[in-house]
Structure formats: C-alpha cells, structure tokens
mmCIF file of C-alpha atoms and ligand atoms in Angstrom:
data_model
loop_
_atom_site.group_PDB
_atom_site.id
_atom_site.type_symbol
_atom_site.label_atom_id
_atom_site.label_comp_id
_atom_site.label_asym_id
_atom_site.label_seq_id
_atom_site.Cartn_x
_atom_site.Cartn_y
_atom_site.Cartn_z
ATOM 1 C CA MET A 77 -16.165 8.531 -0.733
ATOM 2 C CA SER A 78 -18.331 11.208 -2.206
ATOM 3 C CA ALA A 79 -18.919 13.991 -0.212
ATOM 4 C CA ARG A 80 -22.850 13.245 -0.152
ATOM 5 C CA GLU A 81 -22.177 10.180 1.902
ATOM 6 C CA TRP A 82 -20.639 12.304 4.625
ATOM 7 C CA ILE A 83 -23.607 14.559 5.011
ATOM 8 C CA GLY A 84 -24.401 14.535 8.638
ATOM 9 C CA LYS A 85 -22.109 12.004 9.782
ATOM 10 C CA ASP A 86 -19.993 13.378 12.583
ATOM 11 C CA PHE A 87 -16.753 11.845 12.477
ATOM 12 C CA TYR A 88 -15.210 13.940 15.070
ATOM 13 C CA ARG A 89 -17.870 13.077 17.452
ATOM 14 C CA GLU A 90 -17.487 9.403 16.666
ATOM 15 C CA LEU A 91 -14.031 9.701 17.908
ATOM 16 C CA GLY A 92 -14.631 12.072 20.667
ATOM 17 C CA VAL A 93 -12.362 14.842 19.322
ATOM 18 C CA SER A 94 -13.026 18.441 18.452
ATOM 19 C CA SER A 95 -13.132 19.395 14.741
ATOM 20 C CA ASP A 96 -9.678 21.235 15.029
ATOM 21 C CA ALA A 97 -8.035 18.199 16.653
ATOM 22 C CA SER A 98 -4.571 17.385 15.482
ATOM 23 C CA GLN A 99 -3.825 14.323 13.469
ATOM 24 C CA ASP A 100 -2.089 13.149 16.436
ATOM 25 C CA GLU A 101 -5.121 13.507 18.562
ATOM 26 C CA ILE A 102 -7.194 11.828 15.963
ATOM 27 C CA LYS A 103 -4.849 8.859 15.948
ATOM 28 C CA LYS A 104 -4.793 8.561 19.561
ATOM 29 C CA ALA A 105 -8.535 8.561 20.080
ATOM 30 C CA TYR A 106 -9.176 6.226 17.350
ATOM 31 C CA ARG A 107 -6.471 3.659 18.744
ATOM 32 C CA LYS A 108 -8.101 3.836 22.009
ATOM 33 C CA LEU A 109 -11.578 3.501 20.817
ATOM 34 C CA ALA A 110 -10.632 0.687 18.491
ATOM 35 C CA ARG A 111 -8.935 -1.265 20.920
ATOM 36 C CA GLU A 112 -11.856 -0.960 23.549
ATOM 37 C CA ASN A 113 -14.418 -2.055 20.852
ATOM 38 C CA HIS A 114 -12.422 -4.458 18.763
ATOM 39 C CA PRO A 115 -14.407 -7.445 17.948
ATOM 40 C CA ASP A 116 -11.945 -9.851 19.255
ATOM 41 C CA ALA A 117 -11.973 -8.227 22.724
ATOM 42 C CA ASN A 118 -15.892 -8.036 22.646
ATOM 43 C CA PRO A 119 -16.960 -11.318 21.320
ATOM 44 C CA GLY A 120 -20.890 -11.252 20.671
ATOM 45 C CA ASN A 121 -21.105 -7.479 21.716
ATOM 46 C CA THR A 122 -22.990 -5.979 18.858
ATOM 47 C CA GLU A 123 -22.791 -2.599 20.198
ATOM 48 C CA ALA A 124 -19.044 -2.510 20.535
ATOM 49 C CA GLU A 125 -19.046 -4.026 16.989
ATOM 50 C CA THR A 126 -21.121 -1.064 15.688
ATOM 51 C CA LYS A 127 -18.980 1.432 17.380
ATOM 52 C CA PHE A 128 -15.817 -0.422 15.909
ATOM 53 C CA LYS A 129 -17.065 0.125 12.474
ATOM 54 C CA ALA A 130 -18.206 3.540 13.020
ATOM 55 C CA VAL A 131 -14.730 4.719 14.468
ATOM 56 C CA SER A 132 -12.906 2.876 11.854
ATOM 57 C CA GLU A 133 -14.930 4.627 9.037
ATOM 58 C CA ALA A 134 -14.378 8.074 10.980
ATOM 59 C CA TYR A 135 -10.727 7.395 11.150
ATOM 60 C CA GLY A 136 -10.575 6.321 7.596
ATOM 61 C CA VAL A 137 -11.496 9.880 6.729
ATOM 62 C CA LEU A 138 -10.002 12.029 9.259
ATOM 63 C CA SER A 139 -6.570 10.308 9.043
ATOM 64 C CA ASP A 140 -6.298 11.042 5.613
ATOM 65 C CA THR A 141 -5.579 14.690 5.223
ATOM 66 C CA ALA A 142 -7.121 15.307 1.609
ATOM 67 C CA LYS A 143 -10.173 13.267 2.860
ATOM 68 C CA ARG A 144 -10.402 15.171 5.907
ATOM 69 C CA LYS A 145 -10.184 18.590 3.955
ATOM 70 C CA GLU A 146 -12.951 17.353 1.760
ATOM 71 C CA TYR A 147 -15.022 16.162 4.720
ATOM 72 C CA ASP A 148 -14.612 19.434 6.556
ATOM 73 C CA GLU A 149 -15.601 21.400 3.149
ATOM 74 C CA ALA A 150 -18.827 19.322 2.958
ATOM 75 C CA ARG A 151 -19.701 19.967 6.600
ATOM 76 C CA ARG A 152 -19.105 23.564 6.266
ATOM 77 C CA LEU A 153 -21.237 23.671 3.189
ATOM 78 C CA PHE A 154 -24.082 21.779 4.808
ATOM 79 C CA GLY A 155 -23.303 23.400 8.246
ATOM 80 C CA SER A 156 -24.500 26.727 6.742
ATOM 81 C CA GLY A 157 -27.313 24.888 4.822
ATOM 82 C CA GLY A 158 -30.050 22.823 6.417
ATOM 83 C CA PRO A 159 -33.411 23.912 6.086
ATOM 84 C CA GLY A 160 -32.786 27.236 7.701
ATOM 85 C CA GLY A 161 -30.687 28.930 5.172
ATOM 86 C CA PHE A 162 -29.578 26.941 2.287
ATOM 87 C CA GLY A 163 -27.459 29.125 -0.095
ATOM 88 C CA PHE A 164 -26.401 31.906 2.351
ATOM 89 C CA PRO A 165 -22.670 31.278 2.550
ATOM 90 C CA GLY A 166 -21.232 32.764 5.772
ATOM 91 C CA GLY A 167 -24.562 32.491 7.438
ATOM 92 C CA GLY A 168 -23.883 29.483 9.467
ATOM 93 C CA GLY A 169 -21.181 28.275 11.859
ATOM 94 C CA THR A 170 -18.763 25.705 11.091
ATOM 95 C CA GLY A 171 -18.961 22.375 12.651
ATOM 96 C CA THR A 172 -22.021 21.157 14.433
ATOM 97 C CA GLY A 173 -23.848 24.271 15.170
ATOM 98 C CA GLY A 174 -25.796 25.204 11.993
ATOM 99 C CA PHE A 175 -27.180 21.772 10.618
ATOM 100 C CA ASP A 176 -29.445 19.622 12.387
ATOM 101 C CA ILE A 177 -30.181 16.435 10.427
ATOM 102 C CA ASN A 178 -33.064 15.824 12.845
ATOM 103 C CA ASP A 179 -34.947 18.671 11.204
ATOM 104 C CA LEU A 180 -34.609 17.023 7.784
ATOM 105 C CA PHE A 181 -36.368 13.792 9.084
ATOM 106 C CA GLY A 182 -38.423 15.026 11.804
ATOM 107 C CA GLN A 183 -38.181 13.641 15.251
ATOM 108 C CA SER A 184 -41.813 13.465 15.120
ATOM 109 C CA THR A 185 -41.640 10.878 12.278
ATOM 110 C CA ALA A 186 -44.544 8.326 12.708
ATOM 111 C CA GLY A 187 -43.245 5.086 14.393
ATOM 112 C CA GLY A 188 -40.035 7.097 14.978
ATOM 113 C CA GLY A 189 -37.701 4.243 15.564
ATOM 114 C CA PHE A 190 -34.453 5.692 14.171
ATOM 115 C CA GLY A 191 -31.614 4.366 16.357
ATOM 116 C CA GLY A 192 -29.865 7.657 16.616
ATOM 117 C CA LEU A 193 -28.076 9.739 14.353
ATOM 118 C CA GLY A 194 -25.083 7.714 13.478
ATOM 119 C CA ASP A 195 -27.134 4.690 12.963
ATOM 120 C CA MET A 196 -29.666 6.458 10.769
ATOM 121 C CA LEU A 197 -27.187 8.217 8.544
ATOM 122 C CA GLY A 198 -25.167 5.108 8.148
ATOM 123 C CA ASN A 199 -27.789 3.776 6.112
ATOM 124 C CA LEU A 200 -28.107 6.860 3.807
ATOM 125 C CA PHE A 201 -27.249 6.733 0.180
ATOM 126 C CA GLY A 202 -26.883 2.894 -0.032
ATOM 127 C CA ARG A 203 -23.311 2.141 1.235
ATOM 128 C CA ARG A 204 -22.975 -0.763 -1.109
ATOM 129 C CA GLY A 205 -24.885 0.652 -4.104
ATOM 130 C CA GLY A 206 -27.630 -2.003 -3.951
ATOM 131 C CA GLY A 207 -30.133 0.660 -4.015
ATOM 132 C CA GLY A 208 -30.356 0.706 -7.903
ATOM 133 C CA THR A 209 -30.477 4.402 -8.799
ATOM 134 C CA THR A 210 -28.391 5.548 -5.723
ATOM 135 C CA ALA A 211 -25.158 6.974 -6.994
ATOM 136 C CA ALA A 212 -22.516 4.891 -5.474
ATOM 137 C CA ARG A 213 -19.168 6.033 -6.657
ATOM 138 C CA GLY A 214 -16.435 3.817 -6.316
ATOM 139 C CA GLN A 215 -14.886 4.375 -2.843
ATOM 140 C CA ARG A 216 -11.763 2.962 -1.563
ATOM 141 C CA GLY A 217 -12.004 0.578 1.286
ATOM 142 C CA ALA A 218 -10.846 2.046 4.748
ATOM 143 C CA ASP A 219 -7.389 1.238 6.095
ATOM 144 C CA VAL A 220 -7.462 -0.911 9.074
ATOM 145 C CA GLU A 221 -5.130 -1.105 11.959
ATOM 146 C CA THR A 222 -4.429 -4.047 14.007
ATOM 147 C CA ASP A 223 -2.015 -5.159 16.784
ATOM 148 C CA VAL A 224 0.068 -8.268 17.233
ATOM 149 C CA ARG A 225 2.287 -9.073 20.006
ATOM 150 C CA ILE A 226 5.305 -11.398 19.594
ATOM 151 C CA ASP A 227 8.301 -12.338 21.450
ATOM 152 C CA PHE A 228 11.741 -10.634 21.679
ATOM 153 C CA ALA A 229 13.345 -13.531 19.743
ATOM 154 C CA GLU A 230 10.773 -13.502 17.002
ATOM 155 C CA ALA A 231 11.232 -9.771 16.527
ATOM 156 C CA VAL A 232 15.033 -10.328 16.136
ATOM 157 C CA LYS A 233 14.840 -13.290 13.551
ATOM 158 C CA GLY A 234 11.569 -12.383 12.067
ATOM 159 C CA ALA A 235 8.350 -14.494 12.161
ATOM 160 C CA THR A 236 5.404 -15.755 10.311
ATOM 161 C CA LEU A 237 2.173 -15.545 12.227
ATOM 162 C CA PRO A 238 -1.518 -16.129 11.578
ATOM 163 C CA LEU A 239 -3.637 -13.034 11.967
ATOM 164 C CA ARG A 240 -7.201 -13.486 13.068
ATOM 165 C CA LEU A 241 -8.977 -10.268 11.842
ATOM 166 C CA SER A 242 -12.695 -9.224 12.210
ATOM 167 C CA SER A 243 -13.878 -6.619 9.793
ATOM 168 C CA PRO A 244 -16.928 -5.551 8.171
ATOM 169 C CA ALA A 245 -17.691 -7.128 4.724
ATOM 170 C CA THR A 246 -20.425 -7.791 2.528
ATOM 171 C CA CYS A 247 -23.076 -9.839 4.361
ATOM 172 C CA GLY A 248 -22.614 -13.543 3.002
ATOM 173 C CA THR A 249 -26.457 -14.315 3.888
ATOM 174 C CA CYS A 250 -28.098 -11.865 1.939
ATOM 175 C CA GLY A 251 -25.331 -10.935 -0.600
ATOM 176 C CA GLY A 252 -25.357 -7.415 0.726
ATOM 177 C CA ASN A 253 -29.163 -6.412 -0.046
ATOM 178 C CA GLY A 254 -30.177 -6.602 3.603
ATOM 179 C CA ALA A 255 -33.456 -8.740 2.759
ATOM 180 C CA ARG A 256 -33.908 -12.204 4.183
ATOM 181 C CA PRO A 257 -32.717 -14.747 1.509
ATOM 182 C CA GLY A 258 -35.719 -15.657 -0.774
ATOM 183 C CA THR A 259 -37.107 -12.206 -0.337
ATOM 184 C CA ARG A 260 -35.982 -8.984 -1.997
ATOM 185 C CA PRO A 261 -35.987 -5.555 -1.067
ATOM 186 C CA ARG A 262 -38.607 -3.494 -3.064
ATOM 187 C CA THR A 263 -38.361 -0.049 -4.666
ATOM 188 C CA CYS A 264 -39.444 2.775 -2.348
ATOM 189 C CA PRO A 265 -42.797 4.182 -3.715
ATOM 190 C CA THR A 266 -42.194 7.608 -2.199
ATOM 191 C CA CYS A 267 -38.951 8.139 -3.981
ATOM 192 C CA ALA A 268 -39.183 5.895 -6.885
ATOM 193 C CA GLY A 269 -35.863 4.185 -5.817
ATOM 194 C CA SER A 270 -33.785 7.416 -6.045
ATOM 195 C CA GLY A 271 -33.392 7.944 -2.207
ATOM 196 C CA LEU A 272 -34.065 11.439 -2.624
ATOM 197 C CA VAL A 273 -37.101 13.644 -2.559
ATOM 198 C CA SER A 274 -37.339 17.364 -3.585
ATOM 199 C CA ARG A 275 -38.307 20.125 -1.398
ATOM 200 C CA SER A 276 -38.319 23.753 -1.582
ATOM 201 C CA GLN A 277 -37.682 26.182 1.079
ATOM 202 C CA GLY A 278 -38.373 29.738 0.105
ATOM 203 C CA ALA A 279 -36.734 30.611 -3.062
ATOM 204 C CA PHE A 280 -34.484 27.500 -2.996
ATOM 205 C CA ALA A 281 -35.176 23.829 -4.039
ATOM 206 C CA PHE A 282 -33.004 21.121 -2.787
ATOM 207 C CA SER A 283 -33.040 17.380 -2.397
ATOM 208 C CA GLU A 284 -33.202 15.670 0.901
ATOM 209 C CA PRO A 285 -32.976 11.988 1.798
ATOM 210 C CA CYS A 286 -36.170 10.178 1.516
ATOM 211 C CA ARG A 287 -37.830 9.532 4.848
ATOM 212 C CA ASP A 288 -39.567 6.467 3.996
ATOM 213 C CA CYS A 289 -36.462 4.362 2.921
ATOM 214 C CA ARG A 290 -33.942 6.698 4.817
ATOM 215 C CA GLY A 291 -32.455 7.360 1.410
ATOM 216 C CA ARG A 292 -31.653 4.006 0.326
ATOM 217 C CA GLY A 293 -34.184 3.853 -2.428
ATOM 218 C CA THR A 294 -35.552 0.469 -1.310
ATOM 219 C CA LEU A 295 -37.465 -0.810 1.368
ATOM 220 C CA ILE A 296 -36.805 -4.216 3.199
ATOM 221 C CA ASP A 297 -39.933 -5.833 4.604
ATOM 222 C CA ASP A 298 -38.110 -8.900 5.848
ATOM 223 C CA PRO A 299 -34.675 -8.076 6.987
ATOM 224 C CA CYS A 300 -31.873 -10.585 6.765
ATOM 225 C CA PRO A 301 -31.345 -12.106 10.179
ATOM 226 C CA GLU A 302 -27.672 -12.077 9.827
ATOM 227 C CA CYS A 303 -27.015 -8.419 9.258
ATOM 228 C CA VAL A 304 -30.331 -7.211 10.407
ATOM 229 C CA GLY A 305 -30.897 -5.425 6.977
ATOM 230 C CA GLU A 306 -27.623 -3.601 7.201
ATOM 231 C CA GLY A 307 -26.120 -5.732 4.256
ATOM 232 C CA ILE A 308 -22.659 -5.804 6.070
ATOM 233 C CA SER A 309 -21.670 -8.053 8.644
ATOM 234 C CA THR A 310 -18.392 -8.727 10.565
ATOM 235 C CA ARG A 311 -16.430 -11.304 8.941
ATOM 236 C CA THR A 312 -13.249 -13.310 10.584
ATOM 237 C CA ARG A 313 -10.509 -14.061 8.292
ATOM 238 C CA THR A 314 -7.082 -15.446 8.984
ATOM 239 C CA LEU A 315 -4.204 -13.822 7.225
ATOM 240 C CA THR A 316 -0.521 -14.810 7.396
ATOM 241 C CA VAL A 317 1.617 -12.022 8.328
ATOM 242 C CA ARG A 318 5.390 -12.166 7.789
ATOM 243 C CA ILE A 319 7.280 -10.099 10.617
ATOM 244 C CA PRO A 320 10.623 -9.030 9.031
ATOM 245 C CA ALA A 321 13.599 -9.808 10.959
ATOM 246 C CA GLY A 322 14.712 -6.828 13.207
ATOM 247 C CA VAL A 323 11.396 -5.219 13.727
ATOM 248 C CA ASP A 324 11.057 -2.888 16.552
ATOM 249 C CA ASP A 325 8.458 -2.590 19.211
ATOM 250 C CA ASN A 326 5.721 -0.249 18.133
ATOM 251 C CA GLN A 327 6.562 -0.589 14.461
ATOM 252 C CA ARG A 328 3.816 -0.688 11.852
ATOM 253 C CA ILE A 329 3.805 -3.159 8.951
ATOM 254 C CA ARG A 330 1.588 -2.294 5.955
ATOM 255 C CA LEU A 331 -0.106 -5.038 4.009
ATOM 256 C CA ALA A 332 -1.323 -3.566 0.898
ATOM 257 C CA GLY A 333 -4.941 -4.057 -0.226
ATOM 258 C CA GLN A 334 -5.753 -6.109 3.227
ATOM 259 C CA GLY A 335 -7.861 -3.511 4.652
ATOM 260 C CA GLU A 336 -11.702 -2.977 4.277
ATOM 261 C CA PRO A 337 -13.089 -4.063 0.747
ATOM 262 C CA GLY A 338 -13.500 -0.988 -1.609
ATOM 263 C CA ARG A 339 -16.977 -0.213 -2.677
ATOM 264 C CA GLY A 340 -18.330 0.074 -6.161
ATOM 265 C CA GLY A 341 -15.235 -1.714 -7.611
ATOM 266 C CA ALA A 342 -12.663 0.578 -5.857
ATOM 267 C CA ALA A 343 -9.620 -0.773 -4.375
ATOM 268 C CA ALA A 344 -9.455 -2.169 -0.942
ATOM 269 C CA GLY A 345 -7.728 -0.178 1.894
ATOM 270 C CA ASP A 346 -4.579 -1.185 3.411
ATOM 271 C CA LEU A 347 -3.895 -3.070 6.663
ATOM 272 C CA TYR A 348 -1.514 -1.791 9.180
ATOM 273 C CA VAL A 349 -0.268 -4.433 11.830
ATOM 274 C CA ARG A 350 1.331 -2.546 14.740
ATOM 275 C CA VAL A 351 4.025 -4.847 16.420
ATOM 276 C CA HIS A 352 4.257 -5.099 20.052
ATOM 277 C CA VAL A 353 7.435 -7.057 21.288
ATOM 278 C CA ASN A 354 7.471 -8.763 24.656
ATOM 279 C CA PRO A 355 10.470 -7.763 26.720
ATOM 280 C CA HIS A 356 13.141 -10.577 27.382
ATOM 281 C CA PRO A 357 14.159 -11.241 30.768
ATOM 282 C CA VAL A 358 17.859 -10.907 29.945
ATOM 283 C CA PHE A 359 18.335 -9.100 26.710
ATOM 284 C CA GLY A 360 17.542 -5.375 25.600
ATOM 285 C CA ARG A 361 17.788 -3.734 22.552
ATOM 286 C CA SER A 362 18.931 -0.352 21.238
ATOM 287 C CA GLY A 363 18.381 -0.011 17.441
ATOM 288 C CA ASN A 364 20.505 -3.107 16.032
ATOM 289 C CA ASP A 365 22.409 -3.469 19.176
ATOM 290 C CA LEU A 366 21.601 -6.298 21.470
ATOM 291 C CA THR A 367 22.117 -5.194 25.099
ATOM 292 C CA ILE A 368 23.054 -7.255 28.372
ATOM 293 C CA THR A 369 23.809 -6.290 31.813
ATOM 294 C CA VAL A 370 26.226 -8.719 33.291
ATOM 295 C CA PRO A 371 26.648 -8.743 37.172
ATOM 296 C CA VAL A 372 30.338 -8.854 38.258
ATOM 297 C CA GLU A 373 32.386 -9.174 41.393
ATOM 298 C CA PHE A 374 34.333 -6.238 42.455
ATOM 299 C CA SER A 375 37.585 -8.507 42.283
ATOM 300 C CA GLU A 376 36.848 -9.562 38.833
ATOM 301 C CA LEU A 377 36.919 -5.861 37.761
ATOM 302 C CA VAL A 378 40.113 -5.167 39.583
ATOM 303 C CA LEU A 379 41.844 -8.306 38.761
ATOM 304 C CA GLY A 380 40.360 -8.840 35.271
ATOM 305 C CA THR A 381 38.624 -11.940 34.035
ATOM 306 C CA THR A 382 37.120 -13.699 31.056
ATOM 307 C CA LEU A 383 33.346 -13.872 31.098
ATOM 308 C CA THR A 384 31.060 -16.052 29.336
ATOM 309 C CA VAL A 385 28.078 -14.108 27.990
ATOM 310 C CA PRO A 386 25.086 -15.545 26.015
ATOM 311 C CA THR A 387 24.297 -14.155 22.875
ATOM 312 C CA LEU A 388 20.700 -14.763 21.293
ATOM 313 C CA GLU A 389 21.451 -18.181 20.078
ATOM 314 C CA SER A 390 25.006 -19.062 21.523
ATOM 315 C CA LYS A 391 27.487 -17.684 23.689
ATOM 316 C CA VAL A 392 30.824 -15.717 23.487
ATOM 317 C CA SER A 393 33.966 -15.130 25.693
ATOM 318 C CA VAL A 394 34.448 -11.520 26.753
ATOM 319 C CA LYS A 395 37.833 -10.425 28.184
ATOM 320 C CA VAL A 396 37.535 -8.025 31.063
ATOM 321 C CA PRO A 397 40.778 -6.317 31.408
ATOM 322 C CA SER A 398 42.017 -5.720 34.962
ATOM 323 C CA GLY A 399 41.140 -2.218 36.235
ATOM 324 C CA THR A 400 37.893 -2.090 34.385
ATOM 325 C CA ALA A 401 35.360 0.405 35.881
ATOM 326 C CA SER A 402 32.003 -0.689 37.067
ATOM 327 C CA GLY A 403 29.253 0.470 34.432
ATOM 328 C CA ARG A 404 31.808 -0.003 31.643
ATOM 329 C CA VAL A 405 30.110 -1.146 28.206
ATOM 330 C CA LEU A 406 32.046 -3.791 26.209
ATOM 331 C CA ARG A 407 31.136 -4.045 22.629
ATOM 332 C CA VAL A 408 31.190 -7.580 20.981
ATOM 333 C CA ARG A 409 31.140 -6.818 17.168
ATOM 334 C CA GLY A 410 28.552 -8.490 14.899
ATOM 335 C CA LYS A 411 26.761 -10.302 17.731
ATOM 336 C CA GLY A 412 23.558 -8.254 17.733
ATOM 337 C CA ILE A 413 20.576 -8.130 15.746
ATOM 338 C CA ALA A 414 20.932 -8.838 11.791
ATOM 339 C CA LYS A 415 18.292 -6.835 9.737
ATOM 340 C CA ARG A 416 17.266 -7.538 6.270
ATOM 341 C CA ASP A 417 19.019 -4.689 4.727
ATOM 342 C CA GLY A 418 22.289 -6.527 5.570
ATOM 343 C CA THR A 419 23.103 -4.401 8.640
ATOM 344 C CA GLN A 420 24.574 -6.322 11.783
ATOM 345 C CA GLY A 421 24.395 -4.858 15.297
ATOM 346 C CA ASP A 422 26.646 -5.456 18.020
ATOM 347 C CA LEU A 423 26.194 -7.057 21.575
ATOM 348 C CA LEU A 424 26.784 -4.330 24.117
ATOM 349 C CA VAL A 425 27.801 -5.688 27.589
ATOM 350 C CA THR A 426 27.353 -3.710 30.668
ATOM 351 C CA LEU A 427 29.389 -4.854 33.660
ATOM 352 C CA GLN A 428 27.909 -3.792 36.963
ATOM 353 C CA VAL A 429 29.414 -4.731 40.269
ATOM 354 C CA VAL A 430 27.100 -6.716 42.624
ATOM 355 C CA ILE A 431 27.279 -6.008 46.345
ATOM 356 C CA PRO A 432 26.682 -9.091 48.537
ATOM 357 C CA ALA A 433 23.966 -8.460 51.128
ATOM 358 C CA LYS A 434 26.190 -10.567 53.385
ATOM 359 C CA LEU A 435 29.440 -12.269 53.397
ATOM 360 C CA ASP A 436 30.419 -15.601 55.128
ATOM 361 C CA GLY A 437 33.319 -15.388 57.622
ATOM 362 C CA LYS A 438 36.165 -16.256 55.484
ATOM 363 C CA ALA A 439 35.254 -13.440 52.848
ATOM 364 C CA LYS A 440 34.256 -11.121 55.560
ATOM 365 C CA ALA A 441 37.808 -11.438 57.225
ATOM 366 C CA ALA A 442 39.658 -11.186 53.767
ATOM 367 C CA LEU A 443 37.668 -8.059 53.053
ATOM 368 C CA GLU A 444 38.407 -6.417 56.332
ATOM 369 C CA SER A 445 42.136 -7.177 55.823
ATOM 370 C CA TYR A 446 41.686 -5.624 52.394
ATOM 371 C CA ALA A 447 40.138 -2.393 53.616
ATOM 372 C CA GLU A 448 42.978 -2.244 56.131
ATOM 373 C CA ALA A 449 45.482 -2.573 53.446
ATOM 374 C CA VAL A 450 43.831 0.213 51.387
ATOM 375 C CA ALA A 451 43.011 2.452 54.366
ATOM 376 C CA LYS A 452 45.572 5.065 53.454
ATOM 377 C CA HIS A 453 44.224 5.156 49.846
ATOM 378 C CA ASP A 454 41.567 7.883 49.141
ATOM 379 C CA PRO A 455 39.089 6.801 46.456
ATOM 380 C CA ARG A 456 37.561 10.369 46.254
ATOM 381 C CA PRO A 457 40.391 12.815 46.345
ATOM 382 C CA GLU A 458 38.558 15.717 44.596
ATOM 383 C CA ILE A 459 35.699 15.559 47.075
ATOM 384 C CA THR A 460 38.332 15.324 49.896
ATOM 385 C CA ALA A 461 39.997 18.460 48.630
ATOM 386 C CA LEU A 462 36.582 20.295 48.503
ATOM 387 C CA LEU A 463 35.612 19.546 51.994
ATOM 388 C CA ARG A 464 39.086 20.516 53.124
ATOM 389 C CA ASP A 465 38.877 24.070 51.332
ATOM 390 C CA ARG A 466 35.455 24.435 53.177
ATOM 391 C CA GLY A 467 37.296 23.834 56.407
ATOM 392 C CA ALA A 468 35.417 20.725 57.324
HETATM 393 ZN ZN1 ZN B 816 -27.508 -9.883 5.323
HETATM 394 ZN ZN1 ZN B 817 -37.750 6.407 -0.570
#
C-alpha cells in the first residue's frame, strides 16, 4: 500500500486501540470486531459489512510490523502537516492530534453529504486504479482470517471441508468502476482526472485531494446499484479446506493466496483458517496423546482386573494390576493421535474410583464387615502421628 493511501485513515481508531497498542492487543481487537461484524453472522447488514471491511483493512496494515511502521511514519509526517504547518517537523503531535482531514475538505462543503471520515477517505486515491491518472501502485491483498469448527474425530483424523467465505472483491456488476452498467464515470473537471489539486499555504505549496471527486479523479453520475459506486462488493465464495490430521484446537492453517485480491496486479493476501475443535464427550487430548478417564470400583483396584477401554475407532484391553492406586494413569502405547509427521501418541487411561451414592443391602452388609475387618488398619499413619505429637 502506498503511504498516500493511508493519509487520514485512522486504523487504530477503526480497531478501537491506542496507537501504542501491542501486536497482541491489535490482534484481539481485530478478532473481536471481525467476529461481530462478519458477513456470515450479519446477513444483509451493510453497516456490519462496511465495518468488517474496514477492520480487515486496518488489521492488514497494523498486524504487519513493517507496514505498521510505515503507516506510523506517514501519520507522523502528516500529523505535523495539515494546513496548519506543513514542513515544520516536530511542530505537531503524533497520532491524531495535529492533522484534521476535515479542514482539507471543509465541513461546510456544499451539500456536505460525506458519510464520515472513514467512509470518505476510503474513496480517496482510487483503490482499484480506476481513476485513470491516479497512481495506483501494486498493493498486496490483505490477509484474511476466518474460523471453522470441527468435531474431535475430524481433528484427529483430518478432514476436508467446504468453507463459505464472504470477502470484498471487485464488483461484478460494474467491473469495479462504480458506474451503473451502460454508463461510465466521467473525468472530474476540477482536477482534470488527477484527483489532486494544488494549494499554497504560506511559503509552501502542497497537493490535496480534490474535493469535487474526493480524490478519485472521476465523477459518477449514476452509481452502480450493486456497490453504490464503491466498485467493491462482497462476494461469497466456497473453498475446500483440508484440515490436516492431528490439528489442535485454536491452531491456524494458512492458505497462501486465498486472502483478499491484490490491487494493481499485486499478489493476493493469505487466508488463515483458525480451527476450533468441539470437545469429545469421553476423550480428551494432551498433545499427541489421547486421554480418557475410566471410573472403577474400589474392589477392581484392590484386586486387579482387566478393563475394556475404547480407543478412537476400536477398543483395547487394559490390565489393572492388583493394588493400583486411584488416579493412576496407565499408558497404552500407540493408541493416541497420529500426526502427518509420522509421530503417534499414546492412550492415557486415568483410573478413578467411583463412590456409590447408595448401596443395596447385600453390598452394604459386605462393606460393613469389610470395614470391621480393616478396623485395626490405619490408612493415614503420618497424619495420625502428627496428631499424636500435638497431643490430640
Ligand atoms: Zn458496482
Ligand atoms: Zn477532481
């Protein structure tokens, strides 16, 4: 993106973060806003859609430390610039203080129907190079992040899913020029199509975006009904995504070149698919290991037993030696999660004694005589000794 396109766009405000926000804060803010305004979650809501595009663009710049630096630099330059004092470095504050783009356009503009700062500036400088002489340097498309939710078994075995994706794309109705089909944008007479007009301020001359065409260089008398003159509309496409076996909850998969289209012939951005894995009712996961908790009777641990334990697709016999402690974890080799790198996890079986809420007469009588039989046996000798020392 050329620095010129950034003039006046407040990406920080778009994401609701301060200009010294950490990359993590930026990411969090973006993810929240993108989720709230995602077109899939807001069908037909153009306000959400506009916001979605705006936060995506803001994130595309701020998430890239090199681009962010460039952006901050541009803001700093223009922050001390504006009509109030161009060319006096150090004379202005950083960030939003010094430069009021509204001054450039004059809030008193006749008919003044600007839809707000972000909206207005979004149109500056011909985003798609349709303005003839506007300098549309090639600009890599923004990266896009989206979410998918899959089942536990799909995460373990891998899956191929269709992914419906709404993203801004060149408007198919007008071909991106923003004019109603059959009509054409005309060259702006004020700036002769350059999108810029010269103005002098004291000893300094500088260019500012043309007010009449908002910097586009062209005027649209009859806007395209699909994109209302924006030249960009939201397109829904369906991609097939391969989720590799062994993917973990919250992991991101990168699909190169599947993000937003590039401008001026530049490469498309990447698509990041964040995978959310639904929990399994019985199995859990610890890295490559599959975990399961198996409830057992006290007597099974004391006397020893052989348990039949499910694996993801089959079952295994697990021998429990006599005298096994409650909470003990038994490892069954090679029955965990296979990853595409060839590693194979284990099945970890946690044994947990269940205490019956009530017993029938026969079991109760047996347990009472058991209690009697072990009455002389102290299960907690260290504690007894400690209590004795305290004279309890
Ligand atoms: Zn259109
Ligand atoms: Zn103009």
